[in-house]
Short mmCIF file of C-alpha atoms in Angstrom, two decimals:
data_model
loop_
_atom_site.label_atom_id
_atom_site.label_comp_id
_atom_site.label_asym_id
_atom_site.label_seq_id
_atom_site.Cartn_x
_atom_site.Cartn_y
_atom_site.Cartn_z
CA MET A 29 53.04 111.47 96.17
CA THR A 30 54.83 110.55 99.06
CA PHE A 31 53.23 107.57 100.03
CA ARG A 32 53.18 106.32 96.93
CA SER A 33 56.95 107.31 96.24
CA ALA A 34 57.63 105.01 98.69
CA LEU A 35 55.69 102.26 97.29
CA LEU A 36 57.79 102.54 94.69
CA LEU A 37 60.63 102.45 96.70
CA LEU A 38 59.60 99.35 98.27
CA LEU A 39 58.93 97.70 95.08
CA LEU A 40 62.42 98.64 93.81
CA ALA A 41 63.85 96.82 97.21
CA GLY A 42 61.99 93.86 96.49
CA CYS A 43 63.38 93.44 93.51
CA SER A 44 66.58 94.26 94.06
CA GLY A 45 66.49 91.25 97.21
CA GLY A 46 66.54 88.58 94.33
CA ASP A 47 69.73 87.72 92.29
CA VAL A 48 68.86 90.09 89.52
CA LEU A 49 71.78 92.25 90.71
CA ASP A 50 74.33 89.21 90.73
CA ARG A 51 75.97 89.96 87.77
CA ALA A 52 76.40 93.80 88.27
CA MET A 53 77.10 93.57 91.82
CA GLY A 54 78.52 90.30 92.98
CA ARG A 55 76.45 88.17 95.62
CA ASP A 56 75.06 89.24 98.88
CA VAL A 57 76.45 89.57 101.90
CA SER A 58 75.20 86.49 103.42
CA ALA A 59 76.67 84.23 100.69
CA ILE A 60 80.17 86.16 101.23
CA ARG A 61 79.82 85.43 104.72
CA ALA A 62 79.05 82.26 103.83
CA GLU A 63 82.43 81.24 101.32
CA ILE A 64 84.46 83.41 104.26
CA ALA A 65 83.08 80.57 106.95
CA THR A 66 85.19 78.04 104.32
CA TYR A 67 88.34 80.14 104.26
CA PRO A 68 91.74 78.94 106.74
CA ASP A 69 91.51 80.13 110.07
CA GLU A 70 93.78 82.67 109.87
CA GLN A 71 91.53 84.51 107.33
CA LYS A 72 88.26 83.96 109.07
CA ALA A 73 90.18 85.54 111.94
CA ALA A 74 91.23 89.08 109.57
CA PHE A 75 87.60 89.21 108.15
CA ALA A 76 86.75 89.52 112.23
CA ALA A 77 89.28 92.26 112.31
CA VAL A 78 87.67 93.86 109.15
CA GLU A 79 84.36 93.95 111.03
CA GLU A 80 85.57 95.25 114.44
CA ARG A 81 88.17 97.56 112.79
CA CYS A 82 86.93 99.24 109.54
CA ALA A 83 83.73 99.57 111.19
CA LYS A 84 84.03 102.46 113.19
CA CYS A 85 84.03 104.56 109.88
CA HIS A 86 82.08 102.71 107.75
CA SER A 87 80.26 100.00 107.38
CA PRO A 88 82.19 96.65 107.27
CA TRP A 89 80.78 95.66 103.72
CA LYS A 90 81.79 99.03 102.36
CA PRO A 91 85.29 97.38 101.35
CA PHE A 92 83.82 94.39 99.33
CA ALA A 93 81.97 97.37 96.73
CA ALA A 94 85.20 99.34 96.26
CA HIS A 95 86.98 99.31 93.16
CA VAL A 96 90.62 98.14 94.81
CA PRO A 97 92.83 96.98 92.20
CA LYS A 98 94.20 93.55 93.35
CA GLY A 99 97.52 93.91 94.61
CA THR A 100 96.99 97.18 95.91
CA TRP A 101 95.00 96.41 99.33
CA SER A 102 98.25 97.18 101.55
CA TYR A 103 98.42 100.88 100.09
CA VAL A 104 94.63 101.20 100.11
CA VAL A 105 94.25 99.54 103.97
CA ARG A 106 97.75 101.97 105.01
CA THR A 107 95.92 105.15 103.72
CA MET A 108 93.04 104.12 106.34
CA GLN A 109 95.67 103.40 109.04
CA ARG A 110 97.10 106.83 109.12
CA LYS A 111 94.00 108.70 109.41
CA PRO A 112 94.04 109.74 113.29
CA GLY A 113 91.85 108.19 115.13
CA ALA A 114 91.58 105.11 113.03
CA ALA A 115 93.29 102.92 115.21
CA ILE A 116 94.55 99.51 113.07
CA PRO A 117 97.40 98.35 114.86
CA ASP A 118 99.83 97.66 112.08
CA ASP A 119 99.40 93.39 112.48
CA ASP A 120 95.55 93.90 112.22
CA ALA A 121 96.10 96.40 108.50
CA ALA A 122 98.62 93.79 107.66
CA ARG A 123 95.79 91.11 107.99
CA ILE A 124 93.21 93.23 106.85
CA ALA A 125 95.35 93.60 103.39
CA ALA A 126 95.98 90.20 102.78
CA PHE A 127 92.55 88.97 103.93
CA PHE A 128 90.78 91.39 100.81
CA GLU A 129 93.74 90.29 98.50
CA TYR A 130 92.49 86.73 99.39
CA TYR A 131 89.15 87.56 99.01
CA ALA A 132 90.09 89.45 95.50
CA GLU A 133 91.83 86.47 94.43
CA ARG A 134 88.35 83.99 94.06
CA ARG A 135 87.13 86.68 92.30
CA PRO A 136 86.35 86.14 87.88
CA MET B 19 102.78 128.72 109.20
CA VAL B 20 101.48 125.51 108.80
CA LEU B 21 103.16 125.19 105.29
CA LEU B 22 106.43 126.46 106.41
CA ALA B 23 106.11 123.94 108.88
CA ALA B 24 104.97 121.38 106.59
CA LEU B 25 108.13 122.36 103.77
CA ALA B 26 110.72 122.32 107.17
CA ILE B 27 109.65 118.41 107.43
CA LEU B 28 109.50 117.55 103.88
CA ILE B 29 113.41 119.18 103.24
CA GLN B 30 114.12 116.28 105.65
CA GLN B 31 111.51 113.52 103.89
CA PRO B 32 114.06 110.32 103.21
CA GLU B 33 112.86 108.58 99.78
CA PRO B 34 110.01 107.98 99.10
CA PRO B 35 108.57 104.14 99.43
CA LYS B 36 108.27 101.40 96.52
CA ASP B 37 104.94 102.81 94.92
CA ASP B 38 102.61 99.62 94.85
CA GLY B 39 99.73 101.35 95.19
CA PRO B 40 96.90 102.07 92.63
CA ARG B 41 96.84 105.01 90.06
CA TRP B 42 93.21 105.81 89.83
CA THR B 43 90.55 105.31 92.58
CA VAL B 44 86.86 106.23 91.93
CA GLN B 45 84.23 106.86 94.78
CA GLY B 46 80.25 107.85 94.78
CA THR B 47 77.53 108.13 96.87
CA PHE B 48 74.07 108.04 95.63
CA ALA B 49 71.26 108.39 97.85
CA THR B 50 67.83 108.25 97.57
CA ASP B 51 65.56 109.67 100.69
CA ILE B 52 62.02 110.20 101.09
CA SER B 53 60.66 111.58 103.90
CA ALA B 54 56.68 112.00 105.26
CA ILE B 55 56.19 114.34 108.34
CA TYR B 56 52.93 113.31 110.52
CA GLY B 57 52.16 116.44 112.57
CA SER B 58 50.20 119.38 112.00
CA ALA B 59 50.35 121.44 109.08
CA GLU B 60 52.14 123.89 110.38
CA MET B 61 55.29 122.17 111.62
CA ARG B 62 55.07 120.78 107.89
CA ASN B 63 55.91 124.06 106.90
CA THR B 64 59.64 124.41 108.98
CA ILE B 65 60.87 121.35 107.37
CA PRO B 66 62.15 122.68 103.97
CA GLU B 67 62.97 119.02 102.47
CA GLU B 68 60.16 117.01 102.96
CA GLY B 69 59.38 114.01 100.37
CA VAL B 70 62.44 113.33 98.10
CA VAL B 71 65.57 114.46 98.79
CA GLY B 72 68.90 113.15 96.99
CA GLU B 73 72.45 113.33 98.09
CA TYR B 74 74.41 112.82 95.10
CA ALA B 75 78.39 112.72 95.27
CA LEU B 76 80.97 111.27 92.63
CA GLY B 77 85.20 111.80 93.10
CA ALA B 78 87.80 110.57 92.32
CA THR B 79 91.79 110.16 93.79
CA PHE B 80 94.87 110.34 91.70
CA HIS B 81 97.62 108.63 93.73
CA ALA B 82 100.59 110.38 92.11
CA SER B 83 102.91 108.23 94.10
CA ARG B 84 102.49 106.29 97.57
CA GLY B 85 102.98 109.33 99.37
CA LEU B 86 101.22 111.92 97.48
CA ARG B 87 97.56 112.28 96.09
CA ILE B 88 94.83 114.52 95.15
CA GLN B 89 91.40 114.12 95.84
CA VAL B 90 88.27 115.88 94.23
CA ARG B 91 84.66 114.86 94.98
CA THR B 92 81.89 116.47 93.63
CA CYS B 93 78.01 116.84 95.36
CA VAL B 94 74.74 117.62 94.38
CA GLY B 95 72.21 117.11 97.64
CA CYS B 96 69.85 119.59 98.89
CA HIS B 97 72.07 122.62 97.35
CA ASP B 98 72.95 123.10 94.09
CA PHE B 99 76.36 121.73 92.81
CA GLN B 100 79.13 121.76 95.35
CA ILE B 101 82.67 120.35 95.20
CA GLN B 102 82.80 118.78 98.72
CA ASN B 103 86.59 117.79 98.71
CA ALA B 104 89.98 119.04 96.47
CA PHE B 105 93.01 118.65 98.09
CA GLY B 106 96.05 117.52 97.62
CA GLU B 107 97.45 114.99 100.24
CA ALA B 108 100.86 114.58 100.70
CA GLU B 109 102.41 112.00 103.10
CA LEU B 110 105.35 114.15 104.62
CA SER B 111 106.60 111.48 107.22
CA GLU B 112 105.20 107.82 108.63
CA SER B 113 102.66 110.12 111.15
CA LEU B 114 102.39 113.36 109.55
CA THR B 115 100.02 114.29 106.08
CA LEU B 116 99.86 118.01 104.82
CA ARG B 117 96.34 118.76 103.07
CA VAL B 118 96.12 121.95 100.84
CA GLY B 119 92.62 122.55 98.72
CA ARG B 120 89.06 122.31 99.54
CA LEU B 121 89.20 120.06 102.33
CA PRO B 122 86.98 118.30 105.32
CA VAL B 123 87.02 120.39 108.49
CA PRO B 124 88.26 118.79 111.32
CA PHE B 125 85.68 119.42 113.89
CA GLY B 126 84.53 116.68 116.15
CA SER B 127 83.67 112.66 115.61
CA LEU B 128 81.62 113.09 112.34
CA SER B 129 84.14 114.38 110.27
CA ARG B 130 85.15 111.08 108.75
CA ARG B 131 81.77 109.62 108.03
CA VAL B 132 79.57 112.26 106.77
CA ASN B 133 78.29 109.94 103.29
CA PRO B 134 74.79 108.00 103.96
CA ALA B 135 76.44 105.39 103.37
CA GLN B 136 78.65 105.29 106.50
CA MET B 137 75.60 106.05 108.94
CA GLU B 138 72.84 104.33 109.81
CA SER B 139 70.33 106.84 110.55
CA SER B 140 68.47 108.94 107.69
CA THR B 141 69.62 112.07 109.01
CA LYS B 142 73.25 113.45 110.56
CA PRO B 143 72.64 113.84 114.23
CA LEU B 144 71.07 117.25 115.04
CA PRO B 145 74.21 118.70 116.29
CA TYR B 146 75.79 118.21 112.58
CA ILE B 147 72.84 117.98 110.74
CA MET B 148 72.44 119.50 107.18
CA GLY B 149 68.75 118.89 105.92
CA GLY B 150 65.84 117.07 107.15
CA MET B 151 65.53 119.23 110.56
CA VAL B 152 62.59 119.69 111.72
CA GLY B 153 62.83 123.71 112.80
CA GLU B 154 65.38 123.75 110.47
CA ARG B 155 64.41 127.74 109.49
CA ALA B 156 63.83 128.95 113.01
CA PHE B 157 67.33 127.22 114.70
CA ASN B 158 69.45 127.45 111.42
CA LEU B 159 70.78 124.05 111.91
CA GLY B 160 72.51 122.59 114.59
CA ILE B 161 75.93 123.43 115.86
CA VAL B 162 77.64 122.56 112.45
CA PRO B 163 76.33 121.10 109.13
CA ALA B 164 78.30 118.16 108.32
CA PRO B 165 80.34 117.69 106.09
CA ALA B 166 81.68 121.05 106.71
CA VAL B 167 84.00 122.04 104.22
CA ASP B 168 86.79 124.85 103.60
CA ASN B 169 88.96 126.33 101.54
CA GLY B 170 92.81 125.86 103.82
CA ALA B 171 95.21 123.77 104.69
CA SER B 172 95.75 121.44 107.82
CA ILE B 173 98.16 119.06 109.26
CA GLN B 174 97.45 115.35 110.29
CA ALA B 175 99.53 113.52 112.94
CA SER B 176 99.07 109.95 114.18
CA PHE B 177 101.39 108.07 115.79
CA TRP B 178 101.42 105.26 118.30
CA LEU B 179 102.89 105.42 122.30
CA GLY B 180 102.69 101.45 122.93
CA PRO B 181 99.01 100.56 122.42
CA VAL B 182 97.84 103.88 122.22
CA GLN B 183 97.32 105.98 119.21
CA ILE B 184 97.38 109.31 119.64
CA GLY B 185 95.70 111.25 116.60
CA GLY B 186 95.35 115.20 115.69
CA GLU B 187 94.31 117.47 112.84
CA ALA B 188 94.94 121.12 112.76
CA ALA B 189 93.51 123.48 110.08
CA VAL B 190 93.96 127.14 108.89
CA LEU B 191 90.63 128.05 107.34
CA ARG B 192 88.85 130.50 105.62
CA GLY B 193 85.73 130.45 108.33
CA PHE B 194 82.30 130.93 107.85
CA LYS B 195 80.56 134.00 106.33
CA GLY B 196 77.56 135.56 107.79
CA THR B 197 76.03 138.73 109.27
CA SER B 198 74.55 139.28 112.53
CA PRO B 199 73.23 137.67 114.26
CA ASP B 200 74.33 133.94 112.85
CA ILE B 201 75.71 132.20 110.29
CA ASP B 202 75.06 132.02 107.25
CA TYR B 203 75.51 128.67 105.65
CA ALA B 204 74.83 128.98 102.29
CA VAL B 205 76.77 132.19 101.48
CA SER B 206 79.67 130.00 103.26
CA ARG B 207 79.48 127.77 100.62
CA LEU B 208 80.43 130.12 98.14
CA PHE B 209 84.10 130.23 97.21
CA PRO B 210 85.80 134.18 97.89
CA ASP B 211 86.57 134.80 101.59
CA ASN B 212 84.49 137.69 103.29
CA ASN B 213 86.40 139.55 105.73
CA GLY B 214 90.00 138.53 105.19
CA GLU B 215 90.41 136.53 108.38
CA PRO B 216 91.52 133.17 108.88
CA ALA B 217 89.52 130.69 110.81
CA GLY B 218 91.52 127.65 113.00
CA SER B 219 90.26 124.32 113.85
CA GLY B 220 91.06 121.17 115.11
CA ARG B 221 90.97 117.86 116.35
CA LEU B 222 92.80 115.29 118.78
CA SER B 223 92.12 111.63 119.83
CA VAL B 224 93.18 108.94 122.03
CA ALA B 225 92.50 105.81 120.52
CA VAL B 226 93.18 102.54 123.12
CA GLY B 227 91.75 98.91 121.97
CA LEU B 228 88.30 99.91 120.78
CA PHE B 229 88.10 102.65 123.16
CA THR B 230 87.82 106.38 121.28
CA LEU B 231 88.44 109.77 122.59
CA GLY B 232 88.61 112.99 120.95
CA ILE B 233 88.48 116.63 121.52
CA SER B 234 87.08 119.31 119.10
CA GLY B 235 87.44 123.19 118.41
CA MET B 236 87.00 125.79 116.47
CA VAL B 237 87.08 129.68 116.13
CA GLY B 238 86.71 132.42 113.44
CA THR B 239 85.02 135.61 112.91
CA TYR B 240 82.02 135.74 110.51
CA ASP B 241 80.62 139.03 109.78
CA VAL B 242 82.53 141.65 106.58
CA ASP B 243 84.21 143.86 109.55
CA HIS B 244 85.74 140.79 111.51
CA ASP B 245 84.23 141.67 114.57
CA LEU B 246 81.95 138.77 115.05
CA GLY B 247 83.54 135.49 116.27
CA TYR B 248 81.95 131.99 116.61
CA ARG B 249 83.68 129.82 119.13
CA LEU B 250 83.12 125.51 118.93
CA ALA B 251 84.19 122.92 121.14
CA GLY B 252 83.14 119.27 121.64
CA VAL B 253 83.93 116.12 123.19
CA ASP B 254 83.15 113.01 121.71
CA LEU B 255 83.83 108.99 122.79
CA GLN B 256 83.60 105.88 120.82
CA LEU B 257 83.13 103.11 122.25
CA GLN B 258 82.98 99.08 120.45
CA PHE B 259 81.12 95.97 121.56
CA GLY B 260 82.58 93.88 119.43
CA THR B 261 80.40 95.08 116.37
CA TRP B 262 78.08 97.49 118.00
CA SER B 263 79.24 100.84 118.80
CA LEU B 264 77.85 103.25 121.35
CA ARG B 265 78.94 106.97 120.39
CA ALA B 266 78.34 109.95 122.56
CA GLU B 267 79.25 113.64 122.00
CA ALA B 268 78.42 116.93 122.93
CA LEU B 269 79.22 120.40 121.35
CA TRP B 270 78.83 123.88 122.29
CA ARG B 271 79.12 127.10 120.27
CA GLU B 272 79.09 130.72 120.63
CA THR B 273 78.36 133.29 118.28
CA GLU B 274 78.48 136.57 118.67
CA PHE B 275 76.18 139.40 117.33
CA PHE B 276 74.99 142.81 117.34
CA GLY B 277 72.12 143.71 119.70
CA ALA B 278 70.73 147.01 119.89
CA GLY B 279 72.60 150.25 119.64
CA LEU B 280 74.88 148.19 117.71
CA LYS B 281 76.19 146.34 120.96
CA GLU B 282 78.11 142.85 121.20
CA HIS B 283 75.99 139.65 122.63
CA VAL B 284 76.64 135.75 122.60
CA SER B 285 74.25 133.06 121.29
CA ARG B 286 74.79 129.93 123.06
CA ARG B 287 74.14 126.73 121.70
CA ARG B 288 74.67 122.95 122.96
CA ALA B 289 73.92 119.86 122.05
CA TYR B 290 74.39 116.08 122.59
CA VAL B 291 73.89 112.84 120.95
CA VAL B 292 74.35 109.77 122.13
CA GLU B 293 73.87 106.94 119.40
CA VAL B 294 74.18 102.53 119.77
CA ASP B 295 74.45 100.34 116.64
CA GLY B 296 75.44 97.28 115.39
CA PRO B 297 74.13 94.18 113.66
CA ILE B 298 71.31 91.78 114.38
CA ALA B 299 72.08 89.20 111.19
CA ASP B 300 73.85 89.09 108.63
CA ARG B 301 72.31 91.89 106.45
CA TRP B 302 70.68 93.48 108.96
CA ARG B 303 72.06 97.00 111.49
CA LEU B 304 69.87 98.83 113.81
CA PHE B 305 70.32 101.63 115.26
CA VAL B 306 68.35 103.76 118.26
CA LEU B 307 69.32 107.49 118.66
CA HIS B 308 68.64 110.18 121.53
CA ASP B 309 69.81 113.94 120.44
CA ALA B 310 69.01 117.33 121.70
CA MET B 311 69.99 121.03 121.19
CA GLU B 312 69.54 124.01 123.06
CA MET B 313 69.97 127.54 121.55
CA ARG B 314 69.52 130.45 124.10
CA GLY B 315 69.70 134.30 123.29
CA LEU B 316 68.15 134.42 120.02
CA PHE B 317 64.70 134.24 119.59
CA ALA B 318 63.96 130.89 116.82
CA THR B 319 61.40 132.78 114.51
CA THR B 320 60.59 131.69 110.65
CA ALA B 321 62.84 133.47 109.51
CA GLY B 322 65.89 132.10 111.69
CA PRO B 323 67.41 133.30 114.72
CA LEU B 324 66.92 137.12 115.17
CA VAL B 325 67.31 139.39 117.54
CA THR B 326 63.34 140.33 117.24
CA PRO B 327 60.65 138.04 118.52
CA GLY B 328 58.44 137.06 115.93
CA ALA B 329 54.35 136.30 116.62
CA PRO B 330 53.86 133.47 119.43
CA PRO B 331 55.42 130.81 119.58
CA PHE B 332 58.30 132.42 118.14
CA ASP B 333 58.92 135.27 120.80
CA GLU B 334 61.03 132.55 123.18
CA LYS B 335 64.61 133.49 123.65
CA SER B 336 65.44 129.66 125.29
CA ASN B 337 64.62 127.15 122.42
CA ARG B 338 65.44 123.28 122.80
CA VAL B 339 64.61 120.60 120.48
CA PHE B 340 64.84 117.07 121.64
CA ARG B 341 64.79 113.81 118.93
CA VAL B 342 64.54 110.30 119.12
CA ALA B 343 65.02 108.11 116.57
CA GLY B 344 65.64 104.52 115.14
CA GLY B 345 65.65 102.08 112.47
CA ALA B 346 67.39 99.40 110.36
CA VAL B 347 69.47 99.14 107.28
CA PHE B 348 69.37 96.32 105.24
CA SER B 349 72.60 95.28 103.00
CA VAL B 350 71.19 94.14 99.76
CA ARG B 351 74.67 94.02 98.45
CA PRO B 352 77.73 95.60 99.21
CA GLY B 353 77.62 98.84 97.94
CA LEU B 354 73.59 99.05 98.19
CA GLN B 355 71.22 99.90 101.42
CA ILE B 356 68.03 100.25 101.98
CA LYS B 357 67.67 102.39 105.07
CA GLY B 358 64.05 102.90 107.09
CA SER B 359 63.67 105.17 110.35
CA VAL B 360 61.24 106.58 112.33
CA GLU B 361 62.23 110.32 114.16
CA TRP B 362 60.40 111.59 117.23
CA TRP B 363 60.71 115.21 117.40
CA SER B 364 59.58 117.70 120.66
CA PHE B 365 60.69 121.16 121.16
CA ASP B 366 59.75 123.21 124.10
CA HIS B 367 57.69 125.98 121.94
CA PHE B 368 56.64 124.44 119.61
CA LYS B 369 53.92 120.78 118.31
CA PRO B 370 55.77 117.71 118.48
CA CYS B 371 55.66 115.36 115.15
CA ALA B 372 57.09 112.16 113.77
CA VAL B 373 59.15 111.42 110.83
CA GLY B 374 59.80 108.48 108.79
CA HIS B 375 62.12 107.75 106.33
CA LEU B 376 62.95 105.25 103.75
CA GLY B 377 65.86 105.33 101.34
CA VAL B 378 68.00 103.77 99.21
CA VAL B 379 71.40 104.02 98.97
CA PHE B 380 74.22 103.14 96.55
CA ASP B 381 77.54 103.98 97.69
CA PHE B 382 80.72 102.57 96.04
#
């Protein structure tokens, strides 16, 4: 039973690996990273801050899946910054918020 | 006392800042894990959740203003429907936050990353393990299952001293519940208090750059008569090397119980965990984890930790469990992960076994 369930799960995983999820969930992380590589240096550096600061508590890709309205990233990053142990300096918090606004502006 | 202190600070609070946040945010995690044990038949019976296990949580936050939020999160997992979080959160100043309600207990490093999308391993570190533990009944889980949630109020503080961030959180809580000789986590999930005596928990962290050191403590009594206490302590360290993390933590718990002639005794647990995790490619993260725990003073039996011994091999008053785990996380999309891992469990007195995990996590 467990073996068959695992096979079913692997089959599902295989299906989800293609473009079938693009419409529902957006592009995969490789495509997002490729897009970021085309950004100005300032935004590329800000994404590096995302990978360092945010990954302390969660996957750096989690914010890309979060349902945060445009124009409110500053507020959201600030609530993260206030958490004890988060250790996100003000300048990094501002860069991270600006990065996600920049990213969101390029979404349809 | 916490509430009075909070009110005193609230009175001095200046005008609230401009409201530029969202009104509502919704969060959810849906994780399904399939596990299989490779070992002797008797070891298969010691893990209650072998097979398909789910952890499904959905929550929402109402942002009443920039400094006032109400968060509710429900969860159905290895247990029944539960309110995982239900608290109001008020920013009292630039560095202080008050929480009131059913809230995450501030203890240990894992309290901020308890959901399956926030950790690479398929099961939680042994000190915090909530399900998927081989020998779960015999040991009655680890030091404190995560997420630990409780009714109460807490104050969070976070401020900078130059490049150093000092963080702290202290909470007054209802506390764990149970009957001698150990805490009963199923009963502890129920909302009513059993002894009318508060418990306390707190965590202090110091972070410099990509280095974080934390210490935690918790005290309370778990029995109806408020006679039997528990005391927990922990120290944790996180080092980041770029996008890779090294996490190390040691935890202790002392639990009082009634022995022969209702004389009070103390059982002791100590545990540690060391984990390294990080990306190896755009869509792949790897982890390696080692953890261990020792329980002394009670017999690890099929009915749980008891004062009296069971039949061999459940007649030992000192029991240790060791685990080594490793695996990978594949990010299909932001918010969709496939997790696989293999765990090797070994014991002082029980037979060793291996557990394989494969799971899908949907998180938003």
